Coordinates of C-alpha atoms and ligand atoms in Angstrom, one line a residue:
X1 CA 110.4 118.6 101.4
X2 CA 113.4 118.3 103.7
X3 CA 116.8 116.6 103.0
X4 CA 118.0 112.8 103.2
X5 CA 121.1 112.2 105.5
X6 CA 122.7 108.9 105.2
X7 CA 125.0 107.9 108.4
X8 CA 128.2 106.0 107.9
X9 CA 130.5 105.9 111.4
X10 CA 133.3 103.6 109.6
X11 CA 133.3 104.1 105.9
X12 CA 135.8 102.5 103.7
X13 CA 138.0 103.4 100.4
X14 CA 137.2 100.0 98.4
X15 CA 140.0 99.6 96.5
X16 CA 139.6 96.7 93.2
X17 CA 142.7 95.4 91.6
X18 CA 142.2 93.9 88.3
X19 CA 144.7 91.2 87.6
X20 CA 145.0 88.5 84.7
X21 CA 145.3 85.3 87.0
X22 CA 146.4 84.8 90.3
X23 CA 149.9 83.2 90.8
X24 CA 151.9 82.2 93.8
X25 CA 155.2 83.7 94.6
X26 CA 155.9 85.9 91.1
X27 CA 155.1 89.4 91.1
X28 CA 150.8 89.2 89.8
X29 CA 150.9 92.4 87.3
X30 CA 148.0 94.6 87.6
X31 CA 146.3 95.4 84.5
X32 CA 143.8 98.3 86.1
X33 CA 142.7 99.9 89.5
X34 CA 139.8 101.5 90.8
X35 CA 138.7 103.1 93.7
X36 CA 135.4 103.8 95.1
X37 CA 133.7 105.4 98.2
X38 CA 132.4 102.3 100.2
X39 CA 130.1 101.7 103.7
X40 CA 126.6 101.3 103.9
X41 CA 125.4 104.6 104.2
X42 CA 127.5 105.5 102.2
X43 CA 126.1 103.1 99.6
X44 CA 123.1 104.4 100.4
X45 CA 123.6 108.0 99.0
X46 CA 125.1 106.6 95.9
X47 CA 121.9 105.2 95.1
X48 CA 120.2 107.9 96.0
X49 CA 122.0 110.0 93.9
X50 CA 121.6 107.8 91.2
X51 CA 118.0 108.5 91.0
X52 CA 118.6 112.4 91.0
X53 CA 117.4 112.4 94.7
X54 CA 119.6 114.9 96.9
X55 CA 121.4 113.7 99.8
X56 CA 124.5 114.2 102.1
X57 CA 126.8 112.0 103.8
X58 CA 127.9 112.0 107.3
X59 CA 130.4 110.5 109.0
X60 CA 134.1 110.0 109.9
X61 CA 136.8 110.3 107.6
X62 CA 140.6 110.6 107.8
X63 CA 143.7 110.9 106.3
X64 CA 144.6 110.5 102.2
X65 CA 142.2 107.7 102.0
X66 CA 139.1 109.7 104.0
X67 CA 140.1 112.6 101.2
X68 CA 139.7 110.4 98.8
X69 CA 136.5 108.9 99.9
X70 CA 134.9 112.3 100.0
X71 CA 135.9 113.9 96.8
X72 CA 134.8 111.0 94.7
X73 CA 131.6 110.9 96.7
X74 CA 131.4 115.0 95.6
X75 CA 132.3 114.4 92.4
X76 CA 129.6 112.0 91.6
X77 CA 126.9 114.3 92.9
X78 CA 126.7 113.3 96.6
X79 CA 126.8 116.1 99.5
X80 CA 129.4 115.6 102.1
X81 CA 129.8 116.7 106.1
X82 CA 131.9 114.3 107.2
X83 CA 133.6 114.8 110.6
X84 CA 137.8 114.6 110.0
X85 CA 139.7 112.5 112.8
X86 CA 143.3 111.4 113.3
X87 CA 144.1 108.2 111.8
X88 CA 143.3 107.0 107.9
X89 CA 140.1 105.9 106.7
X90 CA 140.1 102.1 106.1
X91 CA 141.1 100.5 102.7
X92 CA 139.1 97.2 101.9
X93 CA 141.4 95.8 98.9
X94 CA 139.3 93.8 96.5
X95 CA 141.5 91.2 93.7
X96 CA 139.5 90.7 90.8
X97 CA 141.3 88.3 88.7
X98 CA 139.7 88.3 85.0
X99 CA 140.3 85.3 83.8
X100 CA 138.3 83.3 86.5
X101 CA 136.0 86.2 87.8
X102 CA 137.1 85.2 90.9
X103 CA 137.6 87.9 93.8
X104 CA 139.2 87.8 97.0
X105 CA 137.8 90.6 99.7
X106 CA 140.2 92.0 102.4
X107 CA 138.5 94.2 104.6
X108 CA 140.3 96.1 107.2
X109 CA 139.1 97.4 110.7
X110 CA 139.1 100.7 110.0
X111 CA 140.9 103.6 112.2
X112 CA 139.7 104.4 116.4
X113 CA 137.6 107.0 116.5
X114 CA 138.1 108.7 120.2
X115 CA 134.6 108.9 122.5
X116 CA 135.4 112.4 121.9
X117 CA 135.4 112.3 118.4
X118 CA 132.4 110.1 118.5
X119 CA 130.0 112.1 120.5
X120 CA 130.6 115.0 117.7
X121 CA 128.1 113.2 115.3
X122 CA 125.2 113.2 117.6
X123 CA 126.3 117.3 117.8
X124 CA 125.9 117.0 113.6
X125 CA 122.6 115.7 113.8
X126 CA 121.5 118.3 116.2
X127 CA 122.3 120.9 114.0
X128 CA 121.5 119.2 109.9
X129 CA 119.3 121.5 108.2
X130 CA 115.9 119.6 107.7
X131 CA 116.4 116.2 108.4
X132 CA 113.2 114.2 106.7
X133 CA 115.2 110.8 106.6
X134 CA 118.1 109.7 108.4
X135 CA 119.5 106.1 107.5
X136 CA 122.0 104.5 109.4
X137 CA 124.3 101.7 108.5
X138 CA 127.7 99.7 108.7
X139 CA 130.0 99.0 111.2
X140 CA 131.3 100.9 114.0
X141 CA 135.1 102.0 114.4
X142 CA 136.6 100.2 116.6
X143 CA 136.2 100.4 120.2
X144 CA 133.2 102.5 119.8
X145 CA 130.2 101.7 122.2
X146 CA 127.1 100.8 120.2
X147 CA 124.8 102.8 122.4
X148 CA 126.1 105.9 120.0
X149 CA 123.3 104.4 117.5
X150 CA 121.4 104.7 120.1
X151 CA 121.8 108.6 120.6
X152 CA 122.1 109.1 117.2
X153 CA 118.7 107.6 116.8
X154 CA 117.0 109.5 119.4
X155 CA 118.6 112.9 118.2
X156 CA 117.6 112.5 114.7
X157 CA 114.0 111.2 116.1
X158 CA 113.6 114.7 118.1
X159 CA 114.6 116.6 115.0
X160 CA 111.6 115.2 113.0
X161 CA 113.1 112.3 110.7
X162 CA 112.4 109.4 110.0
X163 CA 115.0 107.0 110.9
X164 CA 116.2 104.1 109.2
X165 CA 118.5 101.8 110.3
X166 CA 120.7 98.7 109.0
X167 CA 123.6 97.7 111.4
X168 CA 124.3 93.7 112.7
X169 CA 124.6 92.0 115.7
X170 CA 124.9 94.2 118.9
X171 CA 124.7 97.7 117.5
X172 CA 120.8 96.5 116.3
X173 CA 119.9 95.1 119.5
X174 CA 121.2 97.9 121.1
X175 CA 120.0 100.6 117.9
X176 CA 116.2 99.0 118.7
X177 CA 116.4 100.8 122.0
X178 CA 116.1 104.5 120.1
X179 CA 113.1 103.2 117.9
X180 CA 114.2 103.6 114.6
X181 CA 110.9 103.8 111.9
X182 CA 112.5 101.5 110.0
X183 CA 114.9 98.3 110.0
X184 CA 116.3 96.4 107.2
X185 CA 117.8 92.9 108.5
X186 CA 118.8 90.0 106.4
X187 CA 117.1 87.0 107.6
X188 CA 120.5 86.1 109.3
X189 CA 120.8 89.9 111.2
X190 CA 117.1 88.9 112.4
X191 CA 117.8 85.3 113.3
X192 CA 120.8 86.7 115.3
X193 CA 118.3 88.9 116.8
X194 CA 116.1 87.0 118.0
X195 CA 117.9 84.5 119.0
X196 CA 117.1 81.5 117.2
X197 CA 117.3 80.5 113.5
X198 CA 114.5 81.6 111.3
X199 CA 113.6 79.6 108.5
X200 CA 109.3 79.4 107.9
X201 CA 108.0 82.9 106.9
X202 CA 105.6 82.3 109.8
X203 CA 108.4 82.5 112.1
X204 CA 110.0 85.3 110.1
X205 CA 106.4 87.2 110.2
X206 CA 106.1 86.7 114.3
X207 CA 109.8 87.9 114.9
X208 CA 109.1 91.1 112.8
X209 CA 106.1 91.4 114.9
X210 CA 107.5 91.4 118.1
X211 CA 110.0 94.1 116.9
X212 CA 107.4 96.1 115.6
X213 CA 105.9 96.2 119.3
X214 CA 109.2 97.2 120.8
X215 CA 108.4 100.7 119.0
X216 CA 109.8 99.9 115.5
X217 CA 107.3 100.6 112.9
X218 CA 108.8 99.3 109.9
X219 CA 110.4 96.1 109.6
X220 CA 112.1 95.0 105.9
X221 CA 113.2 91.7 106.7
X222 CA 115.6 90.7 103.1
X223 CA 115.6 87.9 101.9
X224 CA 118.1 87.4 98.9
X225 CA 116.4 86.1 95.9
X226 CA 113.1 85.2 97.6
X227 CA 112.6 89.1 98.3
X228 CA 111.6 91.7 100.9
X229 CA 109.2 90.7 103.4
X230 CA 107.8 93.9 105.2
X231 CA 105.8 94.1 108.6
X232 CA 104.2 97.2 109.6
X233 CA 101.5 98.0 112.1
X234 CA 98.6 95.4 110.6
X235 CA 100.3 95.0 107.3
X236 CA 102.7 92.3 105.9
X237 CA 103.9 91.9 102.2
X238 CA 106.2 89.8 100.4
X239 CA 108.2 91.6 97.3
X240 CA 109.8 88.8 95.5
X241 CA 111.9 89.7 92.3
X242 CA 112.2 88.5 89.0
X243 CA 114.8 85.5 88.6
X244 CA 117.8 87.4 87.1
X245 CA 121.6 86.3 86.5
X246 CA 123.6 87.5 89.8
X247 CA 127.1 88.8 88.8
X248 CA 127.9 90.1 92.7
X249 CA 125.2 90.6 95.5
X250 CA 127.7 93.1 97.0
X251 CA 125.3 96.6 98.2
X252 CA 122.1 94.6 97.8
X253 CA 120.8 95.5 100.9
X254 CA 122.5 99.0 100.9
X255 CA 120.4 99.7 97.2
X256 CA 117.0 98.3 99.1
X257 CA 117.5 101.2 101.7
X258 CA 118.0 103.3 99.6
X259 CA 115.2 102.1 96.9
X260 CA 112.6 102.1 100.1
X261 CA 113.6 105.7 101.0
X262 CA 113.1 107.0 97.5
X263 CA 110.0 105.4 97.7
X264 CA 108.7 107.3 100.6
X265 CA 110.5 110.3 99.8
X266 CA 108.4 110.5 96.6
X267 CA 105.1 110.3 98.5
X268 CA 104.4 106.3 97.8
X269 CA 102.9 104.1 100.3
X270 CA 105.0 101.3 102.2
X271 CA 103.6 99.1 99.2
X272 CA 105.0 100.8 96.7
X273 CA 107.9 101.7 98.3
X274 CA 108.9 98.1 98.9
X275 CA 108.5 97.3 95.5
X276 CA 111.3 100.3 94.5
X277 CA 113.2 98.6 97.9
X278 CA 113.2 95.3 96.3
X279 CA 113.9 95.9 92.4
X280 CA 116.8 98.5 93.5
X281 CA 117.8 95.2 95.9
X282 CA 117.9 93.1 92.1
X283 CA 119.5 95.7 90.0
X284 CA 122.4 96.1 92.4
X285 CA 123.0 92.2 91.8
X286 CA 123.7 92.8 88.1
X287 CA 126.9 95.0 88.5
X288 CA 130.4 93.2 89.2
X289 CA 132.3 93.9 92.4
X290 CA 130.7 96.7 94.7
X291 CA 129.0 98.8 92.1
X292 CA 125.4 99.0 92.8
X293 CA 121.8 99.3 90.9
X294 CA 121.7 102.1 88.1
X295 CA 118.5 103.9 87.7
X296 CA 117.7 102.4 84.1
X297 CA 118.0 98.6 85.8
X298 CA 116.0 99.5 88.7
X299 CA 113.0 100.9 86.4
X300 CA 113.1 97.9 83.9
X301 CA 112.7 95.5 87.2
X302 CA 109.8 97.7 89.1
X303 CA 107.2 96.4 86.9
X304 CA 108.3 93.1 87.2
X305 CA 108.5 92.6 91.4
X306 CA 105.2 90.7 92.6
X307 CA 103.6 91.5 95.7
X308 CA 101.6 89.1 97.9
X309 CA 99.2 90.6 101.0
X310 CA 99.9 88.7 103.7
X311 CA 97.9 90.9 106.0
X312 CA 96.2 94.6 105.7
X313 CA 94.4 96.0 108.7
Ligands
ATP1 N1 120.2 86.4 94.2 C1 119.4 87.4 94.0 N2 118.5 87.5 93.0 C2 117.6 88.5 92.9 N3 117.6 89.5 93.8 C3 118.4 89.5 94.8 C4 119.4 88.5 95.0 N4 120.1 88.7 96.1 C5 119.7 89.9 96.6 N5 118.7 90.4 95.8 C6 117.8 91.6 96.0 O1 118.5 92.5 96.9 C7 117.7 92.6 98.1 C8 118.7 92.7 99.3 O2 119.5 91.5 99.3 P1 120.0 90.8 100.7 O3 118.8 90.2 101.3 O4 121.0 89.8 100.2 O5 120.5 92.0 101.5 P2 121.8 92.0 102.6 O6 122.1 90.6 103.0 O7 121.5 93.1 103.5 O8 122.9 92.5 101.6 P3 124.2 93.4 101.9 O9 125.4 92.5 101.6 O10 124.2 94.6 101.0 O11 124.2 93.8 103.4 C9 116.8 91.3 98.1 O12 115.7 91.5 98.9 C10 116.5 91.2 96.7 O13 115.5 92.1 96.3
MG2 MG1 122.8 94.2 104.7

């Protein structure tokens, strides 16, 4: 079996500050922080490493925070080859005030990455030892052309894997063009798509469609709380999980990826796999602030994800 790479071209140092209450104009005492490794892909190996399933991270990093980012990502079991540029590695700062639960996001841009720079992760993926999956996701740096998904994609394609990819707005129209397997929109990423608001699953179902004939196989369109509708060749499914209480829905869609690719990578079929997608989707929902599904949650909710056929042939 061959390894799991999870792509991250902008990842982030998520930094939560745990304060009483918030107050106006007096110093706001802060009674604990935490850092974590944060981005999509990078989210994705976390996950993945939660169920024992070996990955590595690539990527951009840089400065203290980039150093950070990787050694808390090695020390919690995760592979790393990131690519170091100039700059630092952006901090999102996260206020969690106790009393209220209430949080307040700032996320920041995140440093340039020169076209230079950039083109040295297509030269990565040329050269990773035994790529069998390859997921892509997040944001790009700044300035960066979104046609390096593109290259990416086709690189990773020629190597053998199979490519899964969850970016927004012009880096998935433009990602589409390299024929990733697999996509995983939210129903607004594939409303943006497509150009016009989706609301009826009959609309959802024809927009998948139309993507699937553009060369990508897979499409996981997510749906929050009403599920994972999946559309693939003949075959259309609904996952829709068990009613559970949300704490944060932070990494939902991150901890779907990465449910669906332990799914496949352990030999089950895209029915199966969507189920694992969906309940690793759920779990993730429980935790506060950006930590995501544990293994233990995402087992206990497997049994309890229904699946509807829509269409099998
Ligand atoms: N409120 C909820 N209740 C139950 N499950 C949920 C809820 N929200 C999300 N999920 C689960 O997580 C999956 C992915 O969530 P969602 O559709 O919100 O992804 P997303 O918008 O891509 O999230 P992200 O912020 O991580 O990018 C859903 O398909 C579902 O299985
Ligand atoms: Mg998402």
């Amino acid at each position: 079996m061959g390894m799991i790479y999870t792509i991250t071209l902008n990842p982030a140092l998520d930094r939560t500050l745990l304060i009483d209450e918030m107050r106006e104009d007096v110093p706001n005492r802060i009674i604990r922080e935490e850092s974590y490794a944060g981005g999509k892909g990078i989210d994705v190996s976390k996950v993945l490493t939660a169920f024992g399933i070996e990955n590595r991270a690539l990527g951009f990093i840089a400065g203290f925070a980039g150093r950070q980012l990787e050694g808390q990502l090695v020390r919690d079991g995760t592979g790393c080859s990131f690519i170091p540029v100039s700059g630092e590695t952006r901090i999102n700062v996260i206020v969690h005030e106790i009393a209220t639960g209430r949080q307040i996001i700032f996320n920041s841009i995140g440093p340039m990455v020169k076209p230079f720079e950039l083109i040295e992760i297509v030269d990565v993926v040329k050269r990773v030892e035994e790529p069998e999956f390859v997921s892509i996701g997040g944001s790009l740096p700044p300035g960066a052309h979104p046609e390096i998904y593109r290259k990416i994609i086709e690189t990773a394609r020629l190597r053998g894997a199979k490519v899964v990819l969850d970016v927004d707005r012009e880096a998935l129209s433009v990602g589409i063009r390299g024929k990733p397997d697999i996509i995983k929109p939210n129903i607004h990423e594939l409303s943006h798509l497509s150009g016009k608001k989706l609301e009826k699953r009959g609309e959802i179902l024809e927009a998948a469609r139309k993507i699937n004939r553009k060369g990508v196989e897979t499409v996981l369109v997510s749906m929050g709380p009403k599920g994972i509708l999946l559309v693939s060749d003949g075959k259309a499914y609904q996952a829709v999980p068990p009613k559970v209480e949300v704490v944060n829905t932070i990494g939902a869609g991150d901890s779907s990826v990465a449910g669906f690719i332990y799914g496949l990578s352990k030999g089950d079929d895209l029915k199966e796999a969507l189920i694992w997608a969906t309940a690793a989707g759920t779990a993730t929902t429980l935790r506060r602030g950006t930590a995501l599904a544990t293994r233990e949650d995402v087992e206990k909710i497997v049994p309890l994800v229904e699946v509807e056929t829509i269409s099998e042939d």
